[in-house]
mmCIF file of C-alpha atoms and ligand atoms in Angstrom:
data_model
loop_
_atom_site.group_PDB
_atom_site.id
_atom_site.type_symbol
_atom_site.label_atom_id
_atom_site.label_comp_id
_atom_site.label_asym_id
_atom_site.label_seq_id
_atom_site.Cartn_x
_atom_site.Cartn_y
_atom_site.Cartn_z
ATOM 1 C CA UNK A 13 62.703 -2.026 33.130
ATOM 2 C CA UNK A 14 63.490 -5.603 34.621
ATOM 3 C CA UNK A 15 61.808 -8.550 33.192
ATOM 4 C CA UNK A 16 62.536 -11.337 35.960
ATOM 5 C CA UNK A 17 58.826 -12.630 36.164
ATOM 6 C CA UNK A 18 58.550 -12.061 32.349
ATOM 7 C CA UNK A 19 56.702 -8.850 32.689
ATOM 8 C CA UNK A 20 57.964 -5.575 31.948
ATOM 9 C CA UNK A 21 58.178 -3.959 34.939
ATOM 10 C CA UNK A 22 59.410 -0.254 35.971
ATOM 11 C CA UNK A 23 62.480 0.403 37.857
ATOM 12 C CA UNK A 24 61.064 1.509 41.005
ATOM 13 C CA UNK A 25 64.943 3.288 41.986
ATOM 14 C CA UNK A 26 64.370 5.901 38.873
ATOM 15 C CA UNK A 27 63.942 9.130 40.659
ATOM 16 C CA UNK A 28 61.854 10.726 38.356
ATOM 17 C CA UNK A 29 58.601 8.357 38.450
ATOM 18 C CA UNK A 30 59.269 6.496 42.078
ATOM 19 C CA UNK A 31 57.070 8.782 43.631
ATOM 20 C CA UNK A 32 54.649 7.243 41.336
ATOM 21 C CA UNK A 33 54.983 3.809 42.259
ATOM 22 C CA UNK A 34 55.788 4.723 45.968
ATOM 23 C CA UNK A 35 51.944 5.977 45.739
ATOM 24 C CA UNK A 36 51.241 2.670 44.171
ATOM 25 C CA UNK A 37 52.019 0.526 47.089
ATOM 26 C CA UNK A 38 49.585 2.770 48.855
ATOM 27 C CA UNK A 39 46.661 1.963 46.818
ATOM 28 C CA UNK A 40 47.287 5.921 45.701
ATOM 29 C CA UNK A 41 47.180 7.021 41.908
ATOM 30 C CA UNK A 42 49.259 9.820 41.935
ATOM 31 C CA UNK A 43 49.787 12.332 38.976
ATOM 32 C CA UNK A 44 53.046 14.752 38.860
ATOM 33 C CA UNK A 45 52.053 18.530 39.006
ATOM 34 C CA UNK A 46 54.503 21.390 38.576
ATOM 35 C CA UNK A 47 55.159 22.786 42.187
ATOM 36 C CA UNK A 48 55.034 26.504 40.161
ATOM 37 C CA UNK A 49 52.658 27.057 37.931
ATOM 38 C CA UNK A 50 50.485 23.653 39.431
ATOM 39 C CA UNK A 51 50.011 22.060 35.834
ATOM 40 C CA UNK A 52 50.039 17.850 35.577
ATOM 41 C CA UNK A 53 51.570 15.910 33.736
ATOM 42 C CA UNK A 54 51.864 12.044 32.561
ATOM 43 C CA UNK A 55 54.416 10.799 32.361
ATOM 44 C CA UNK A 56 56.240 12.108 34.455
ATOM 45 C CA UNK A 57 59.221 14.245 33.542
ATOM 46 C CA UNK A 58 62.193 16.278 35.483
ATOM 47 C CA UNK A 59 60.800 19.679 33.812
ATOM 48 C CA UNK A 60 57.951 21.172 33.381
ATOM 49 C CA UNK A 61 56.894 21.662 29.534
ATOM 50 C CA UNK A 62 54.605 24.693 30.468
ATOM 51 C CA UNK A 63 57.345 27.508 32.741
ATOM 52 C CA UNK A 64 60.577 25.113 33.107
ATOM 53 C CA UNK A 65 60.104 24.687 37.099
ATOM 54 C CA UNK A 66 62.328 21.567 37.896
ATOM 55 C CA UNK A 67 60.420 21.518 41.369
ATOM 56 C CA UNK A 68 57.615 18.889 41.604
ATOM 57 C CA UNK A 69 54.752 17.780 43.677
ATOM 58 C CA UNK A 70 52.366 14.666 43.761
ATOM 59 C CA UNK A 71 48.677 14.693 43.748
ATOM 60 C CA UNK A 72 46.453 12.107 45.140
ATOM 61 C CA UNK A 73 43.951 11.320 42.261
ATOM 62 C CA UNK A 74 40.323 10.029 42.333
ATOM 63 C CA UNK A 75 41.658 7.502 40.390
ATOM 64 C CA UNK A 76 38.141 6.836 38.445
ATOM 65 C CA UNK A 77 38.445 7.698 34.546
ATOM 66 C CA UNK A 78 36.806 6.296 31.561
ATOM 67 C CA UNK A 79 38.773 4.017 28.180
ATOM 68 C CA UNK A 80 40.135 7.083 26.014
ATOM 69 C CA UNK A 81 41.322 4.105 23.483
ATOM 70 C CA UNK A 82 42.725 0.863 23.748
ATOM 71 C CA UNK A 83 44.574 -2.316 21.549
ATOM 72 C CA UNK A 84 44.314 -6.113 21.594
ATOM 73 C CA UNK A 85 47.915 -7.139 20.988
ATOM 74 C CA UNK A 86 48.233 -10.603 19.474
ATOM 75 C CA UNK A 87 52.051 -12.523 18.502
ATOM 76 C CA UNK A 88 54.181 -12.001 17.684
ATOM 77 C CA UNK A 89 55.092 -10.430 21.173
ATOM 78 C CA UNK A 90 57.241 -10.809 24.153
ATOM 79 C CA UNK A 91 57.266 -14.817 25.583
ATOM 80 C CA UNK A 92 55.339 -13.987 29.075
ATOM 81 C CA UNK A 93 52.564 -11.811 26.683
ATOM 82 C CA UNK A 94 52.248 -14.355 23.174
ATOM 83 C CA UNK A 95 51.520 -16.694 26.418
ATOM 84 C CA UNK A 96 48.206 -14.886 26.952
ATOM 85 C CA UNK A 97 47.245 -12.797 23.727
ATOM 86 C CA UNK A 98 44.938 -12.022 23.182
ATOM 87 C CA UNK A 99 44.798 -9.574 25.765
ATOM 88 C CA UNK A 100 44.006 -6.040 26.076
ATOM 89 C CA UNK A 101 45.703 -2.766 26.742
ATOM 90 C CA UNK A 102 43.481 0.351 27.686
ATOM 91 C CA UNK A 103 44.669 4.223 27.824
ATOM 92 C CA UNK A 104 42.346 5.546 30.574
ATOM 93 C CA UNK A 105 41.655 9.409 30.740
ATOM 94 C CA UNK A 106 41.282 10.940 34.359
ATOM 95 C CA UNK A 107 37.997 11.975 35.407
ATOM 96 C CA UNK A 108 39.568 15.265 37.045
ATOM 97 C CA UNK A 109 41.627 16.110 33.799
ATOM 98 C CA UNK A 110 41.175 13.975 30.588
ATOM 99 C CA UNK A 111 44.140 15.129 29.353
ATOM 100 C CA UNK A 112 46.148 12.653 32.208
ATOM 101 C CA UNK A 113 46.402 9.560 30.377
ATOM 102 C CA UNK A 114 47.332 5.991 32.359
ATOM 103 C CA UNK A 115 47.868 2.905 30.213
ATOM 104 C CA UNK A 116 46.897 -0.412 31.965
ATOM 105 C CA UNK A 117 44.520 -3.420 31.407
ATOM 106 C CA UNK A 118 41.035 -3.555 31.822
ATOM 107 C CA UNK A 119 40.154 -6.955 34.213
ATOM 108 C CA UNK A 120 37.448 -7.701 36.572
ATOM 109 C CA UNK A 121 39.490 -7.336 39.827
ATOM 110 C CA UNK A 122 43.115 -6.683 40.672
ATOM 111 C CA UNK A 123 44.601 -9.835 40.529
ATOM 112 C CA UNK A 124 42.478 -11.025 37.282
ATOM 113 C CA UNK A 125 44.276 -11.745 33.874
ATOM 114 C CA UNK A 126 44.739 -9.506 31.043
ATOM 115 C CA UNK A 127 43.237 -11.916 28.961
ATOM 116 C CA UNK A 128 39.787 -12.633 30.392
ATOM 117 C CA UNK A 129 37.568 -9.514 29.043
ATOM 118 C CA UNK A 130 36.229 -10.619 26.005
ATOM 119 C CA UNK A 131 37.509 -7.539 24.351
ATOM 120 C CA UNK A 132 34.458 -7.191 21.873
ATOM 121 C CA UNK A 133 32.928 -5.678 25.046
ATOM 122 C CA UNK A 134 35.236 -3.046 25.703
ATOM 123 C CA UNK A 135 34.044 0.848 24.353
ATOM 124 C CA UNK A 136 35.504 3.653 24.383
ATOM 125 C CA UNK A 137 34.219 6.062 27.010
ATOM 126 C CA UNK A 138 33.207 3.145 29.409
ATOM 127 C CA UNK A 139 34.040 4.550 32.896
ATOM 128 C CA UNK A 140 36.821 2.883 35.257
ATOM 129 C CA UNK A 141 38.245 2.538 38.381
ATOM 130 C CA UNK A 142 42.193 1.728 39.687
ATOM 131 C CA UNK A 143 42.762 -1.502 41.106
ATOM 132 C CA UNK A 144 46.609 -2.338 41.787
ATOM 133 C CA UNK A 145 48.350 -5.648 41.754
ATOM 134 C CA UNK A 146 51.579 -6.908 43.468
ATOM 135 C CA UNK A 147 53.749 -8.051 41.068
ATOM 136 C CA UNK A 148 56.954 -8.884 42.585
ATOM 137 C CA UNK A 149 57.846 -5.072 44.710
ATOM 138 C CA UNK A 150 55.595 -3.433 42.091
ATOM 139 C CA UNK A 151 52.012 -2.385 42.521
ATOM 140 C CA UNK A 152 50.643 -2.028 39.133
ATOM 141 C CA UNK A 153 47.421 0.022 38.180
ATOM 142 C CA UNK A 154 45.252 -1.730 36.358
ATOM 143 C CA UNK A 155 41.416 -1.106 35.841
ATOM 144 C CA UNK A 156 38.019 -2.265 36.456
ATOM 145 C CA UNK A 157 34.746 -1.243 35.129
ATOM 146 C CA UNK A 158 32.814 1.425 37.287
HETATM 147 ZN ZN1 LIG B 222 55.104 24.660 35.500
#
């Protein structure tokens, strides 16, 4: 994790997940499958929790889902995020496979703040689609209503 805009933000040279964010800067949401016994998984991991295989492949996902459960976070929290709580923080489920989980925020386009859902409106089970914003080399998922 660096922090050099104030957001946490994934270190894109970890071999495990770069894959991830290499799909990212695509405009791709990827999820890690088991190149053996084809299983996904999120995070992802170096092993495969169902037969062990180490060997891995990405899949290209629709990357529509609906809010499986999400938080408004208010202070005390990290400078860059007291600045905007409150804010919200959704776990999306994938359409293909609800058991894929993302966590994100839910805004009204890619490059909108965390902060400017009125989260009183958010439900669980409303459907969503990936949007990704550049945040310094990092494209970050986020979500938008469907
Ligand atoms: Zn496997």
């Amino acid at each position: 994790m660096t922090m050099e805009s104030g957001w946490l933000l994934p270190d894109l040279e970890e071999s495990t997940a770069a894959p991830f964010w290499e799909g990212t800067a695509r405009g791709e949401l990827l999820v890690q499958s088991c190149a053996s016994c084809k299983q996904w998984r999120m995070p992802p991991r170096p092993m495969c929790p169902s037969c062990r295989s180490t060997e891995v492949t990405w899949e290209r996902t629709s990357g529509r889902g609906r809010i499986w459960s999400y938080i408004v976070p208010h202070p005390p929290l990290l400078p860059a995020y007291a600045e905007v709580a409150p804010y919200n923080a959704i776990i999306v489920e994938l359409e293909e496979l609800p058991a894929i989980r993302y966590a994100g925020n839910l805004v009204t386009g890619a490059d909108g703040a965390i902060n400017e859902i009125d989260p009183s409106t958010i439900e669980i089970g409303q459907p969503v689609t990936v949007v990704f914003r550049e945040v310094e080399d990092v494209f970050l998922p986020r979500w938008v209503r469907s």
